XYZ file of C-alpha atoms in Angstrom:
577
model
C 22.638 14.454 -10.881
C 19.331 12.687 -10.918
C 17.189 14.662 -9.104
C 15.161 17.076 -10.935
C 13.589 19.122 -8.143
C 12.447 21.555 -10.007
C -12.204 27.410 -4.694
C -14.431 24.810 -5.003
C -18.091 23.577 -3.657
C -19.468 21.343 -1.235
C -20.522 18.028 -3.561
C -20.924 17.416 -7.016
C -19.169 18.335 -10.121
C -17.367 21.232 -9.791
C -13.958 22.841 -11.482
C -11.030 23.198 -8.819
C -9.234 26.195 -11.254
C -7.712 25.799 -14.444
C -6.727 22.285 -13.761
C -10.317 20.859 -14.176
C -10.191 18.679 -11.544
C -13.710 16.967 -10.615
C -14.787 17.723 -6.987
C -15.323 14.179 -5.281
C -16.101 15.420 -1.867
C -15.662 17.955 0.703
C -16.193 18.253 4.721
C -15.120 20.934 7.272
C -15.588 21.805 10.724
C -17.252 25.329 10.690
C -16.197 28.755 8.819
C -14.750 32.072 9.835
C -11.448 34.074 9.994
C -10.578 36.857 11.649
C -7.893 39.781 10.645
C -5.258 37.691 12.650
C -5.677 34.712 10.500
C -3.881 33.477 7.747
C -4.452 30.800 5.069
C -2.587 27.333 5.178
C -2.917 25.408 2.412
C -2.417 21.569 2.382
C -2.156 19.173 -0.448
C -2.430 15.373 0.338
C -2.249 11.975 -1.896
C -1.195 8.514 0.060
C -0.569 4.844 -1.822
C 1.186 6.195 -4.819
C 2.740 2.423 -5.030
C 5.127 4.026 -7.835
C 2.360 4.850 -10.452
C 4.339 7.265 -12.378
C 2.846 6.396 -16.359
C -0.888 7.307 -16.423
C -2.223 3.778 -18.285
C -6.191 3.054 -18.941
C -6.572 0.775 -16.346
C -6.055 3.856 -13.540
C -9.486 4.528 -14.116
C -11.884 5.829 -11.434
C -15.373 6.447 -10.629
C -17.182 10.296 -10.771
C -20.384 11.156 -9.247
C -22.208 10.053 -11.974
C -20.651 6.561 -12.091
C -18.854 7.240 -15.137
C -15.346 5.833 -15.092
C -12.582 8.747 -16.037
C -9.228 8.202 -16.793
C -7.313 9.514 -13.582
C -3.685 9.065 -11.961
C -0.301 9.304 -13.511
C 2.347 11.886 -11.977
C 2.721 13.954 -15.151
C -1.262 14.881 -14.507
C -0.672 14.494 -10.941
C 2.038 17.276 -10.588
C 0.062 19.433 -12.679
C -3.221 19.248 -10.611
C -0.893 19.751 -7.516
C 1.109 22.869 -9.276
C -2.383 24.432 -10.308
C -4.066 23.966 -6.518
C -0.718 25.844 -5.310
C -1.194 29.095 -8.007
C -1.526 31.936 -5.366
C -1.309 30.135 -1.787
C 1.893 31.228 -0.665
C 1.140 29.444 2.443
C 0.954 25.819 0.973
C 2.422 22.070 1.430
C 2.365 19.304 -0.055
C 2.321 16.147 2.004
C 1.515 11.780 1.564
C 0.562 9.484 3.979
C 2.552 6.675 2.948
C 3.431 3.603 0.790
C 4.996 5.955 -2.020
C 7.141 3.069 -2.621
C 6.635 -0.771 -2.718
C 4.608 -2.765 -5.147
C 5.339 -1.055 -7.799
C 5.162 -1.342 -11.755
C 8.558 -2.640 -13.333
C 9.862 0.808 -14.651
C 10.071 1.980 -10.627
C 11.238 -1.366 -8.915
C 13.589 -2.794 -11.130
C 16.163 0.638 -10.059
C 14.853 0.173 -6.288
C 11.765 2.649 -6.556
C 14.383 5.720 -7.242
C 12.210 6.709 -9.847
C 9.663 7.253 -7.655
C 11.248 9.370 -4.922
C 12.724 11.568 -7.706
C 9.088 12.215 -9.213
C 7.908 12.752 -5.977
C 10.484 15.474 -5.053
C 10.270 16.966 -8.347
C 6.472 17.508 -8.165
C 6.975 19.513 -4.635
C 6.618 16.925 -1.680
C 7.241 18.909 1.637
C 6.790 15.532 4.235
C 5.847 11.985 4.149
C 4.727 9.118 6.586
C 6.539 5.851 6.011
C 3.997 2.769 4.877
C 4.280 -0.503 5.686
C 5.406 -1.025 2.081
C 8.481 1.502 2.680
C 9.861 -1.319 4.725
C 9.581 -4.234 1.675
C 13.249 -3.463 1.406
C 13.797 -3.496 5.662
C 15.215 -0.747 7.342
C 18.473 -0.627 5.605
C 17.659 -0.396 2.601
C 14.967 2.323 3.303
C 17.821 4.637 5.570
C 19.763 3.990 1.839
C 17.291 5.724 -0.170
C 16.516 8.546 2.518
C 20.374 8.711 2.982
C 21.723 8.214 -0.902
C 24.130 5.663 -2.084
C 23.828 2.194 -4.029
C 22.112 -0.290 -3.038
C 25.036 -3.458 -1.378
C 24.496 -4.709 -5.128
C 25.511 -2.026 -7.289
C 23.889 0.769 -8.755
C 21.661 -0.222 -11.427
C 23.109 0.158 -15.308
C 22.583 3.291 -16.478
C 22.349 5.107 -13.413
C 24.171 7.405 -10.864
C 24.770 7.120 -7.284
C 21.298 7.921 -5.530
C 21.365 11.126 -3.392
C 18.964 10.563 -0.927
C 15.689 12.203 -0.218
C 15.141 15.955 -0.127
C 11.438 15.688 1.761
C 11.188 14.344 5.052
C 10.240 10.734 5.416
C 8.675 10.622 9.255
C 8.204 7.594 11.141
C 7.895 8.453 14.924
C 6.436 4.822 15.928
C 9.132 2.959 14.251
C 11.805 2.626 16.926
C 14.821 0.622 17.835
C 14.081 -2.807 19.701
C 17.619 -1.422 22.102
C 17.063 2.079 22.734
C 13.369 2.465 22.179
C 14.168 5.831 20.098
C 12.727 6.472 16.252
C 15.349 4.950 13.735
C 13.554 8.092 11.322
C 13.120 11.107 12.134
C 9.066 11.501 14.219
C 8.721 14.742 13.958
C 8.908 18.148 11.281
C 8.135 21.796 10.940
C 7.372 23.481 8.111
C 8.025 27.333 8.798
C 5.969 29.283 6.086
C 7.608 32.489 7.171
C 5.838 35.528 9.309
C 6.079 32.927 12.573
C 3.504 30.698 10.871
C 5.042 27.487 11.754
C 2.865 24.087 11.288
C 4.026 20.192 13.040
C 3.696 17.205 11.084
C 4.045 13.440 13.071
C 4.641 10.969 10.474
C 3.892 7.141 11.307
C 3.060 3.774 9.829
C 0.358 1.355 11.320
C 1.197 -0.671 14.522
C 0.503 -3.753 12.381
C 3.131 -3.002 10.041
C 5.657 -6.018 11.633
C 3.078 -8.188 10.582
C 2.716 -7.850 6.672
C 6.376 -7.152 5.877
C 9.301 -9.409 5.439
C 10.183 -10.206 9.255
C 14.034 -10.641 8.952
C 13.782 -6.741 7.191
C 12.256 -5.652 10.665
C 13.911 -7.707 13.041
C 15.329 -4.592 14.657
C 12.654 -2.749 14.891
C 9.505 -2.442 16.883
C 6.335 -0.772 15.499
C 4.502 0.991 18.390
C 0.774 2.252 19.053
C -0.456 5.252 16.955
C -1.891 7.050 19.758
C 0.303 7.203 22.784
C 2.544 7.869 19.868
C 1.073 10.695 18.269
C -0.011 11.801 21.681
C 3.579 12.082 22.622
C 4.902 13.710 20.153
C 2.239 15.980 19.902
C 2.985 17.098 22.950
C 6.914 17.909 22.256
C 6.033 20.040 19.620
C 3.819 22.065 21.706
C 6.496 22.303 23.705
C 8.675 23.736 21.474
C 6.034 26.380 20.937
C 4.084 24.830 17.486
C 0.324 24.499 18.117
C -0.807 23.675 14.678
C -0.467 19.733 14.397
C -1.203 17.235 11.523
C -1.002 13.658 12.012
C 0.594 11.463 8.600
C -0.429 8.235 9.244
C -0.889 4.885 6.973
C -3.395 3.461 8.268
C -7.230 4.424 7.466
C -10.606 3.545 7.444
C -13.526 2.037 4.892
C -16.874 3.933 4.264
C -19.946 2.415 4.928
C -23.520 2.694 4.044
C -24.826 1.575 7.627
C -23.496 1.182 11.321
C -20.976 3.742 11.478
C -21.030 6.629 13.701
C -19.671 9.210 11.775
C -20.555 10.509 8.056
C -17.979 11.329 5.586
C -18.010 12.999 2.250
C -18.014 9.700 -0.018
C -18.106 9.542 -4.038
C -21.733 10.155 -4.839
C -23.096 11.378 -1.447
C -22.477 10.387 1.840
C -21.700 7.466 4.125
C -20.216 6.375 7.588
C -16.339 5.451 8.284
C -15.470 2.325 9.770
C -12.237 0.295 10.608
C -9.283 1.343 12.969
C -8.568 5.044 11.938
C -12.475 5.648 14.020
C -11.028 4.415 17.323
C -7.670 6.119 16.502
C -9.180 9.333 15.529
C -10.778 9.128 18.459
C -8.242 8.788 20.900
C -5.525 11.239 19.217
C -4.694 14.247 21.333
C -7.032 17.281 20.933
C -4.121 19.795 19.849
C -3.676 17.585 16.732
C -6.191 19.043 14.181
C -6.255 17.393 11.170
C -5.482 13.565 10.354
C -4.361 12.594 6.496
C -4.482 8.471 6.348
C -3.755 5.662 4.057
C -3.322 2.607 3.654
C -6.978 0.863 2.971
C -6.813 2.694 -0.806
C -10.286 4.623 -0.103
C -11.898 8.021 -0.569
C -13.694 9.707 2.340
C -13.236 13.650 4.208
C -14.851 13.416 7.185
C -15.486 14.778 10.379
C -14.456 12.391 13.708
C -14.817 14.245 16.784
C -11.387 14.450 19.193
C -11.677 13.290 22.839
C -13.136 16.894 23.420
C -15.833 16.419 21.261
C -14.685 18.720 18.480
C -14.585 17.883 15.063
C -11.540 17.165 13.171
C -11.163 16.671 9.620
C -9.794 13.019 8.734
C -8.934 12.595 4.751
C -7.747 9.794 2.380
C -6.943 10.332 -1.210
C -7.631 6.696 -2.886
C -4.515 5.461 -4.196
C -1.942 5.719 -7.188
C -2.344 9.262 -7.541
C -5.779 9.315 -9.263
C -7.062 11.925 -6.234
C -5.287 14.392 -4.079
C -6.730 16.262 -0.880
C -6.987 19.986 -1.148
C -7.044 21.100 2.881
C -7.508 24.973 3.980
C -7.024 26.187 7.366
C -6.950 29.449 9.298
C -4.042 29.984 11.014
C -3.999 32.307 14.175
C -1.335 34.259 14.381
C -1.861 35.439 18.093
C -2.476 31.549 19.125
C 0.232 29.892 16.525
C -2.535 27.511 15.664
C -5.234 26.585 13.377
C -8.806 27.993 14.056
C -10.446 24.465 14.061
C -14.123 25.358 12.779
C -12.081 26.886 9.724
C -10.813 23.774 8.621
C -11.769 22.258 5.375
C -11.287 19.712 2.467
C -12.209 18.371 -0.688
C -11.208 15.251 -2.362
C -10.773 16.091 -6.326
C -9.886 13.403 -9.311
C -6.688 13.748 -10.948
C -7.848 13.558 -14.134
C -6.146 13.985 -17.620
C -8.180 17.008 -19.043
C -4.935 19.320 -18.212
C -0.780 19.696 -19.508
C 1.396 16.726 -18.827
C 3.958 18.217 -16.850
C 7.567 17.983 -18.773
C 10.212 17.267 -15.433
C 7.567 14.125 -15.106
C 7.824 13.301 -18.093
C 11.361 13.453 -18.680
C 11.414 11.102 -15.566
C 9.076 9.054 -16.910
C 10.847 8.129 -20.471
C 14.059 8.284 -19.172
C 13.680 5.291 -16.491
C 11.304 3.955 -19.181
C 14.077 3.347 -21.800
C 16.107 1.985 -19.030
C 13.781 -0.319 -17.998
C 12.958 -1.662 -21.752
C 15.753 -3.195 -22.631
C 15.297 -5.330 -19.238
C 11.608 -5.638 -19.066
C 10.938 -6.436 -22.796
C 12.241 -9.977 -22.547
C 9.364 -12.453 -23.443
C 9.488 -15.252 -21.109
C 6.265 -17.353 -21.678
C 2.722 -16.948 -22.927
C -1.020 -17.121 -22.287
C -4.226 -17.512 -23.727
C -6.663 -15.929 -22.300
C -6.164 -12.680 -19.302
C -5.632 -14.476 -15.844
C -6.481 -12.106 -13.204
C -6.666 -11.872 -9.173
C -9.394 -10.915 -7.004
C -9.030 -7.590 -5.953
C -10.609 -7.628 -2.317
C -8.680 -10.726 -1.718
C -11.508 -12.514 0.181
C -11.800 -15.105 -3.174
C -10.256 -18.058 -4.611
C -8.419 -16.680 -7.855
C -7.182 -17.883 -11.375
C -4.211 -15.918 -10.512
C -3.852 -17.208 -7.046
C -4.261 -20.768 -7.915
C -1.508 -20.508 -11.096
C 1.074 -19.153 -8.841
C 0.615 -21.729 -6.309
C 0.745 -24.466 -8.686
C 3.919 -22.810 -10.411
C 5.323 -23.069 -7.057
C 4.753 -26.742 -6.272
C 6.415 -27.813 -9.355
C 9.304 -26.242 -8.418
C 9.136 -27.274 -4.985
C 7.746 -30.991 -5.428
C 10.978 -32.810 -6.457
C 12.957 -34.442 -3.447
C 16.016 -32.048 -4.355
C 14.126 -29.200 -4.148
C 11.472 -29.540 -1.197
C 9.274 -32.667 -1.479
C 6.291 -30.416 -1.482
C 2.548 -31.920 -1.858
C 1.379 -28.538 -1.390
C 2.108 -24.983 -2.121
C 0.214 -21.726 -0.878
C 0.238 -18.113 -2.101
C -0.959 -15.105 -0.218
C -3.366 -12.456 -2.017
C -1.316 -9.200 -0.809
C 1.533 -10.705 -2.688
C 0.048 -10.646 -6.130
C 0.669 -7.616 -7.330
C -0.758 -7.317 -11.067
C -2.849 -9.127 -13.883
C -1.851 -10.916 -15.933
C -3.289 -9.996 -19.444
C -3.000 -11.621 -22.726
C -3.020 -8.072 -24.809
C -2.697 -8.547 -28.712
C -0.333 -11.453 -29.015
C -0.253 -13.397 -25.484
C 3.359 -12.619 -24.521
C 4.216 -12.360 -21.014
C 7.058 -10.370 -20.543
C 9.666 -10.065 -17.686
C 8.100 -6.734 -16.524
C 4.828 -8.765 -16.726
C 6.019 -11.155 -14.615
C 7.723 -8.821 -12.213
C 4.668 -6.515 -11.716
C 3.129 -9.662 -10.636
C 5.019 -10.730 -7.937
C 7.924 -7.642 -7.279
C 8.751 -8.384 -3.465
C 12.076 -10.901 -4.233
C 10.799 -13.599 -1.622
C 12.074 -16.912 -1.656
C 10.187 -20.447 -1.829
C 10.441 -22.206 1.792
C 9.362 -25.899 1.950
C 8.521 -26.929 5.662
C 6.419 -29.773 7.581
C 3.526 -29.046 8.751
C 0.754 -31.595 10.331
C -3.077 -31.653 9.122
C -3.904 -30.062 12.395
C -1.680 -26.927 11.436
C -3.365 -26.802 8.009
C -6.936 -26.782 9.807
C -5.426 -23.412 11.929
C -3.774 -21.920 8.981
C -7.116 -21.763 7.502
C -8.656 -20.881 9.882
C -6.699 -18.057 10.487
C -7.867 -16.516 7.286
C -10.673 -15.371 9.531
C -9.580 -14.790 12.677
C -9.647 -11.082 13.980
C -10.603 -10.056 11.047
C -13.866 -11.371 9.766
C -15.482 -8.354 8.302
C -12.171 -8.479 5.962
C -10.669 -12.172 5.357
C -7.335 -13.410 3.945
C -8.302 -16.187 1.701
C -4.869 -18.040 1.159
C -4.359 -19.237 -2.946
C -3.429 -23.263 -2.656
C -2.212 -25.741 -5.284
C -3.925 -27.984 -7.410
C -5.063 -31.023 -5.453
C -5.809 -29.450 -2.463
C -9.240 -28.584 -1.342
C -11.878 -27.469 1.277
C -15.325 -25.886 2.013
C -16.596 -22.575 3.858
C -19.855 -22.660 5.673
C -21.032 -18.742 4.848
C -23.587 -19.147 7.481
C -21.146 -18.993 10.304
C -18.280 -16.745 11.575
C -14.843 -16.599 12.064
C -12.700 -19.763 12.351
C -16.056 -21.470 12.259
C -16.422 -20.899 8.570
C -13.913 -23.629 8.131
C -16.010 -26.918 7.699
C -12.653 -29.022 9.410
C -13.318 -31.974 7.990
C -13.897 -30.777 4.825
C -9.534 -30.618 3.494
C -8.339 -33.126 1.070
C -5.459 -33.747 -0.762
C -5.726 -35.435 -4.207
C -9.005 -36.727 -3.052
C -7.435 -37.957 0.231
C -9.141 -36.904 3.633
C -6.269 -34.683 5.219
C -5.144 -36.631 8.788
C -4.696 -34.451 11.648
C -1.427 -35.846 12.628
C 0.071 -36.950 9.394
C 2.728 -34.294 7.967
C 2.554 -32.975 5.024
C 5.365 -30.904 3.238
C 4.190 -27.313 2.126
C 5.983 -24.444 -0.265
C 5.311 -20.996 0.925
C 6.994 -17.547 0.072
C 9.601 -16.403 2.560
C 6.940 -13.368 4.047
C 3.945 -16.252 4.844
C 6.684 -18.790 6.027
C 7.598 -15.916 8.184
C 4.051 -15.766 9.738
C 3.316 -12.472 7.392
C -0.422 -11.376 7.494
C -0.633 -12.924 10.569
C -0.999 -16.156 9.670
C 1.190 -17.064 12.491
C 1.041 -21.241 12.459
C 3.292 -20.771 9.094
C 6.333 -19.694 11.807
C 5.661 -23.034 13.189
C 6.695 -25.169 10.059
C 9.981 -27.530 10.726
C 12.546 -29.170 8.563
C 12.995 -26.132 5.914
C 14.313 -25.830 3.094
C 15.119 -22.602 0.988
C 14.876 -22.670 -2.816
C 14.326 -20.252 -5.320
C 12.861 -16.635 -5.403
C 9.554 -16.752 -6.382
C 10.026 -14.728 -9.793
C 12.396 -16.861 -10.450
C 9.872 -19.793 -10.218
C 7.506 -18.386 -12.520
C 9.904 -17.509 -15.197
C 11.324 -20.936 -15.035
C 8.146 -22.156 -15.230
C 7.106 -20.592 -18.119
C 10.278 -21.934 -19.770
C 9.108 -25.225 -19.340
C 5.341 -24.875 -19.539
C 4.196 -22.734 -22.188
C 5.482 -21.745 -26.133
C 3.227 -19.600 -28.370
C 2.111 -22.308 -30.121
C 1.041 -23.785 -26.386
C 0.336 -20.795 -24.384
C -1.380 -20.921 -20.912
C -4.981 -21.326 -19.356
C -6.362 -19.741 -16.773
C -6.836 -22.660 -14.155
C -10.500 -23.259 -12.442
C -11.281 -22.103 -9.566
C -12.863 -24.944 -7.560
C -10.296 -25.572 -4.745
C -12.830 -23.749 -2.522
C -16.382 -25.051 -2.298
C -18.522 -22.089 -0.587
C -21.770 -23.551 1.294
């Protein structure tokens, strides 16, 4: 066997019960019950990414601006288990991305560990992520469904079981058939004929930042009509009390927003696509948990009636879970909307590690050790990403030029340049007490198993490429990582693709030619036209070569000792005007 299933105040610091847990922020949509009603509890998180050991960089911000230690599922389960203590009526539930880019111990035995921890601190229901698919739909049906992975099961390990929650994804459907390849849809029946829906989906985008050839079967369809659809089948079928799961979300903002939210230290507006979704969701639905952007907000976005409906997000890693309450009317079989309520609270570390976590938690940990322990290069000094990824990076610009060494040869790809994306580096790297980068170092840095594709592509695809760092999505750019050698300048003062100063490219000090071809090494997801950098699909005469992991490790082989360790390079491939 391996699964081991097992009254707060408006803002400010407050105690949520024994657990201790700091009140972030809270929102409803009125007050009031009546004899007929009874209390529904909800507990939300989203973005776990596999953060199972809490570790003191899963810090997080209070009220006060004080940074507190927060996340890790031992603290996590207990916060959760503490919220539950006398609400019969009460489910736990994630918006997504439980799995994918994770730490070492999780993905090196195919993020098992994290759907057992998940299950064995009390998940009811989950909406798949976009990173649920970093495996494609096969492998993800594997884990829901049990077995090993086409490979083997990992050493040390038992055939997988499957999932005991329900993973929902009711916009993912078949390309053929147009029908859900997961189940949309579930009901969780408390008992007494108090019955509440849940629709479970991923963002519409979600074709475009996952491996293509993972998806190919798949389409990934609008959140609305979707919602609104199903919505409407579970009415149907007689439930009236609706929650939408869905990973995708929104950003507060101090100014030119139209609604508040409950923020960390006060309030602010909402921005981004889960506004216009809110929006347009079906007024039955009455309460939306998102994910996805990694943020904290509550707040109150009015449904196409005009009445307000609570919309949460929990942050990410499991540093802060959403404590909903709702009246439920038991003569109407739905929630009383202006009763409808929740508080964001930090998971901090001020209560009992719970033990099934972590059994989980040393168990996969020794397992992992004796894999992830191997030193395979060193450094000097930390070399780190940028973590909006709208920057040139030390981190970004490494990887790239680890890539065009192994990619410049003629055997190997001819490559004069080599490109990383941002959403692919996945961890720091940091230099710690002795400088030794280990395989689990490596790993946690780039996890996703693409492989290095070498293509032609003329200066005048180069110019779009870049160019397409901005477009449709200026308010939050792409900056692409590129090699050593390669260069060229943003004008700050304009917009869009016009922030690209087109002349401005060179190679080696060369003026890049609009019609001369140039051979470039990109990871299997951009060469795909991932993160929607579309001119990539457009490369010709490829060639495949290694994974990327495996390029860094080989190229700490030959690059670095401890008595030679590694520098952070510059970062002065982009000249900002």
């Amino acid at each position: 066997m391996r699964k081991n299933r097992s009254q707060w105040s408006g803002r400010g610091l407050a105690v949520a019960g024994t657990a201790a847990a700091l009140t972030l922020m809270s929102a409803c949509s009125g007050s009031g019950a009546d004899d007929s009603d009874v209390e529904v509890q909800l507990l939300a998180f989203n973005d776990l990414h596999g953060r199972l050991a809490a570790d003191d960089s899963m810090l997080l911000a209070n009220e006060d601006g004080e940074e507190v230690p927060a996340g890790g599922t031992e603290y996590l389960a207990t916060h959760l288990a503490e919220a539950r203590d006398g609400q019969p009526n009460s489910a736990t539930v994630a918006a997504g991305d439980l799995i994918g880019a994770t730490p070492f111990m999780s993905a090196a035995f195919n993020d098992e560990p994290t759907l057992e921890a998940v299950e064995a601190m009390g998940l009811d229901v989950s909406s798949v992520g976009n990173h649920e698919f970093d495996g494609g739909v096969d492998e993800l049906q594997r884990l829901i469904d049990g077995g090993c992975p086409e490979d083997g099961c990992p050493e040390g390990t038992d055939e997988w079981e499957g999932t005991s929650f329900e993973y929902l994804g009711a916009n993912v459907v078949d390309k053929k058939t147009e029908e859900p390849v997961l189940n949309p849809t579930w009901v969780k029946d408390f008992g007494d004929g108090v019955e509440v829906g849940f629709i479970g989906m991923t963002l519409e985008g979600t074709g475009d930042i996952v491996s293509k050839e993972g998806v190919k079967d798949v389409d990934f369809l609008d959140e609305v009509e979707t919602a609104n659809k199903h919505a409407e089948k579970l009415m149907d079928d007689g439930v009236n009390a609706i929650v939408v799961l869905l990973h995708e979300g929104g950003f507060p903002v101090e100014e030119d927003a139209d609604y508040d939210c409950d923020t960390v230290g006060g309030t602010a507006g909402v921005s981004g696509p889960i506004v216009d979704i809110a929006e347009g969701l079906d007024s039955a639905i009455d309460v939306v948990v998102t994910g996805h952007t990694h943020q904290n907000y509550v707040c109150n976005i009015p449904d196409p009636e005009g009445t307000d409906r609570l919309v949460t997000s929990a942050e990410s890693y499991g540093r802060v879970m959403t404590d909903i309450r709702a009246d439920y009317d038991t003569e109407s079989n739905d929630f009383a909307r202006a009763s409808v309520e929740g508080s964001n609270l930090v998971v901090d570390r001020e209560v009992s590690a719970d033990s099934d976590q972590t059994e989980i938690i040393e168990r996969y940990d020794e397992l992992a050790d004796g894999i992830g322990s191997e030193v395979v290069g060193y450094i000097d000094e930390d070399i780190v990403r940028v973590q909006t990824r709208d920057a040139e990076s030390a981190l970004g610009n490494l990887i790239a030029d680890m890539q065009l060494e192994r990619t410049a040869s003629d055997d190997t790809g001819g490559a004069d340049i080599a490109v990383m994306n941002p959403g692919g580096i996945r961890d720091d790297l940091l230099v710690g007490d002795d400088g030794e980068v280990t395989y689990a170092d490596a790993f946690s840095v780039q996890p996703f198993s693409n492989y290095l594709v070498t293509m032609d592509l003329t200066g005048d695809q180069l110019v779009e490429l870049l160019q397409q760092q901005w477009t449709d999505r200026d308010d939050e750019p792409l900056i692409l990582q590129w090699s050593e050698g390669f260069s060229y300048t943003i004008d700050d003062s304009q917009t869009g693709a016009d922030r690209l100063v087109e002349d401005s490219l060179e190679l080696n000090g060369e003026a890049i030619e609009a019609d001369q071809t140039y051979r470039v090494t990109a990871n299997s997801f951009l060469a795909d036209g991932g993160d929607s950098f579309h001119t990539f699909a457009d490369g010709e005469n490829r060639l495949t070569g290694e994974l990327d992991l495996d390029a860094m490790l080989n190229w700490f082989a030959d690059n670095s000792s401890a008595d030679e360790p590694v520098t952070a390079p510059e970062i002065n491939r982009i000249t900002v005007e």
